Amino acid sequence: MGWTLAITGKGGVGKTTLAALAVRWLSEQGRRPVLAVDADPNTNLDALLGVQVSSAVGSIREEVKQLAQSLGTSTGGMGKQQLLELKIQQSLIETERFDLLAMGRPEGPGCYCYANNVLGAAVRRLAGSYAAVVLDNEAGLENLSRRIVRRVDQLLFMADSSRRGLTTARRLYDLAMEMRIDAGAMGLVVNRAREPARGGSRDNSLDLVPRFFEDSRVTVVGSLPEDAEVGARDAAGESIWTLPGQNPVWTAAASMFARLAPT
Ligand SMILES: Nc1ncnc2c1ncn2[C@@H]1O[C@H](COP(=O)(O)OP(=O)(O)O)[C@@H](O)[C@H]1O
Ligand SMILES: [Mg+2]
């Protein structure tokens, strides 16, 4: 498997934006093929990447569950695993610049453990053929604990520039430790970073960070400025590919990825 980047943080903090920026950067750097995995059911990663996930893909877990049940006792013919892999292949959106796999969410009640396990195994096999994999997660870390990937090279916690944001990020870090998530490196990205207050830095989150991440493996790996263009473009449904090269969020993200991704 190529370089694997996973992003976590509380809702609305900018995870999907960062994931899309990462996909664009990796693709433009020629680290292709890039696989984007949308593991957040409430995401708009597809729109940000300029594609549309069809509604059928959203039910992939449900289909896997049903397939697994119906094939539970049968033998012969096409193997269960093969069928599931075919299902996943069909759900994959392929473009010149990246591929996107949206994990969807279970539609009904019931246990999805088995479906999640087989799905995870199949995704790992698929991801193995990519030069880079970017995982956009929901706030929890379930997808990282075992469902989708077993190991990531870089785990990024995202926080806004507030005490509360940093508290949440620290909690997610503690959770990651508890869950024994296997990450080669862990970093904090501060989004919407504020300029230090005039005459002091009381409100500057970057100054607060060391206190929140004492005794941890986390270091600040980058910060992205607040930028109206990014928000407005997202609201207008414009993709990340047309964000101007001089946009300050893009340039900050690009230099951060250049530091993080192994050459
Ligand atoms: N640095 C930024 N400046 C301005 N708007 C931003 C910035 N980062 C993210 N946003 C906007 O904030 C909203 C939430 O971001 P999103 O990436 O969807 O968060 P999450 O995936 O964590 O829920 C989006 O409308 C996005 O365009
Ligand atoms: Mg999101």
PDB file of C-alpha atoms and ligand atoms in Angstrom, residues 9-19 40 42-44 48 136-137 158 191-193 224-235 249, ligand 1:
ATOM      1  CA  GLY A   9     -11.570  15.861  14.025  1.00  0.00           C
ATOM      2  CA  LYS A  10     -14.939  17.125  15.108  1.00  0.00           C
ATOM      3  CA  GLY A  11     -17.685  17.911  12.612  1.00  0.00           C
ATOM      4  CA  GLY A  12     -17.320  21.087  10.604  1.00  0.00           C
ATOM      5  CA  VAL A  13     -13.664  21.575  11.452  1.00  0.00           C
ATOM      6  CA  GLY A  14     -12.496  21.215   7.852  1.00  0.00           C
ATOM      7  CA  LYS A  15     -11.645  17.519   7.438  1.00  0.00           C
ATOM      8  CA  THR A  16     -13.287  17.066   4.075  1.00  0.00           C
ATOM      9  CA  THR A  17     -11.705  20.255   2.774  1.00  0.00           C
ATOM     10  CA  LEU A  18      -8.281  19.016   3.865  1.00  0.00           C
ATOM     11  CA  ALA A  19      -8.925  15.582   2.357  1.00  0.00           C
ATOM     12  CA  ASP A  40     -18.040   9.818   6.537  1.00  0.00           C
ATOM     13  CA  ASN A  42     -22.392  12.985   5.969  1.00  0.00           C
ATOM     14  CA  THR A  43     -19.678  14.086   3.673  1.00  0.00           C
ATOM     15  CA  ASN A  44     -19.515  16.089   0.511  1.00  0.00           C
ATOM     16  CA  LEU A  48     -15.470  18.836  -3.571  1.00  0.00           C
ATOM     17  CA  ASP A 136     -11.829  11.300   5.146  1.00  0.00           C
ATOM     18  CA  ASN A 137     -13.253  10.125   8.446  1.00  0.00           C
ATOM     19  CA  MET A 158      -7.818  18.782  12.870  1.00  0.00           C
ATOM     20  CA  ASN A 191      -7.661  25.291  10.683  1.00  0.00           C
ATOM     21  CA  ARG A 192      -8.830  28.870  10.469  1.00  0.00           C
ATOM     22  CA  ALA A 193      -5.749  29.816  12.442  1.00  0.00           C
ATOM     23  CA  LEU A 224      -4.505  26.859   7.414  1.00  0.00           C
ATOM     24  CA  PRO A 225      -5.779  30.426   7.398  1.00  0.00           C
ATOM     25  CA  GLU A 226      -9.440  31.361   7.439  1.00  0.00           C
ATOM     26  CA  ASP A 227     -10.317  32.136   3.845  1.00  0.00           C
ATOM     27  CA  ALA A 228     -13.672  33.361   2.577  1.00  0.00           C
ATOM     28  CA  GLU A 229     -13.070  32.044  -0.940  1.00  0.00           C
ATOM     29  CA  VAL A 230     -12.851  28.448   0.294  1.00  0.00           C
ATOM     30  CA  GLY A 231     -16.160  28.665   2.153  1.00  0.00           C
ATOM     31  CA  ALA A 232     -17.959  30.486  -0.647  1.00  0.00           C
ATOM     32  CA  ARG A 233     -16.776  28.043  -3.287  1.00  0.00           C
ATOM     33  CA  ASP A 234     -17.837  25.091  -1.171  1.00  0.00           C
ATOM     34  CA  ALA A 235     -21.289  26.605  -0.730  1.00  0.00           C
ATOM     35  CA  VAL A 249      -5.423  27.751   2.056  1.00  0.00           C
TER      36      VAL A 249
HETATM   37  N1  LIG B   1      -9.736  27.526   6.175  1.00  0.00           N
HETATM   38  C1  LIG B   1     -11.027  27.715   5.875  1.00  0.00           C
HETATM   39  N2  LIG B   1     -11.504  28.937   5.584  1.00  0.00           N
HETATM   40  C2  LIG B   1     -12.808  29.131   5.296  1.00  0.00           C
HETATM   41  N3  LIG B   1     -13.728  28.152   5.248  1.00  0.00           N
HETATM   42  C3  LIG B   1     -13.330  26.897   5.521  1.00  0.00           C
HETATM   43  C4  LIG B   1     -11.967  26.611   5.854  1.00  0.00           C
HETATM   44  N4  LIG B   1     -11.874  25.271   6.076  1.00  0.00           N
HETATM   45  C5  LIG B   1     -13.114  24.760   5.889  1.00  0.00           C
HETATM   46  N5  LIG B   1     -13.997  25.731   5.576  1.00  0.00           N
HETATM   47  C6  LIG B   1     -15.450  25.583   5.319  1.00  0.00           C
HETATM   48  O1  LIG B   1     -16.061  25.075   6.489  1.00  0.00           O
HETATM   49  C7  LIG B   1     -17.119  24.183   6.167  1.00  0.00           C
HETATM   50  C8  LIG B   1     -16.884  22.848   6.863  1.00  0.00           C
HETATM   51  O2  LIG B   1     -15.724  22.249   6.319  1.00  0.00           O
HETATM   52  P1  LIG B   1     -15.636  20.678   6.051  1.00  0.00           P
HETATM   53  O3  LIG B   1     -14.322  20.432   5.383  1.00  0.00           O
HETATM   54  O4  LIG B   1     -16.853  20.183   5.369  1.00  0.00           O
HETATM   55  O5  LIG B   1     -15.599  20.136   7.557  1.00  0.00           O
HETATM   56  P2  LIG B   1     -15.767  18.642   8.116  1.00  0.00           P
HETATM   57  O6  LIG B   1     -15.480  17.699   7.005  1.00  0.00           O
HETATM   58  O7  LIG B   1     -14.756  18.534   9.219  1.00  0.00           O
HETATM   59  O8  LIG B   1     -17.164  18.527   8.636  1.00  0.00           O
HETATM   60  C9  LIG B   1     -17.138  24.087   4.654  1.00  0.00           C
HETATM   61  O9  LIG B   1     -18.106  24.958   4.143  1.00  0.00           O
HETATM   62  C10 LIG B   1     -15.741  24.542   4.245  1.00  0.00           C
HETATM   63  O10 LIG B   1     -15.718  25.139   2.957  1.00  0.00           O
END
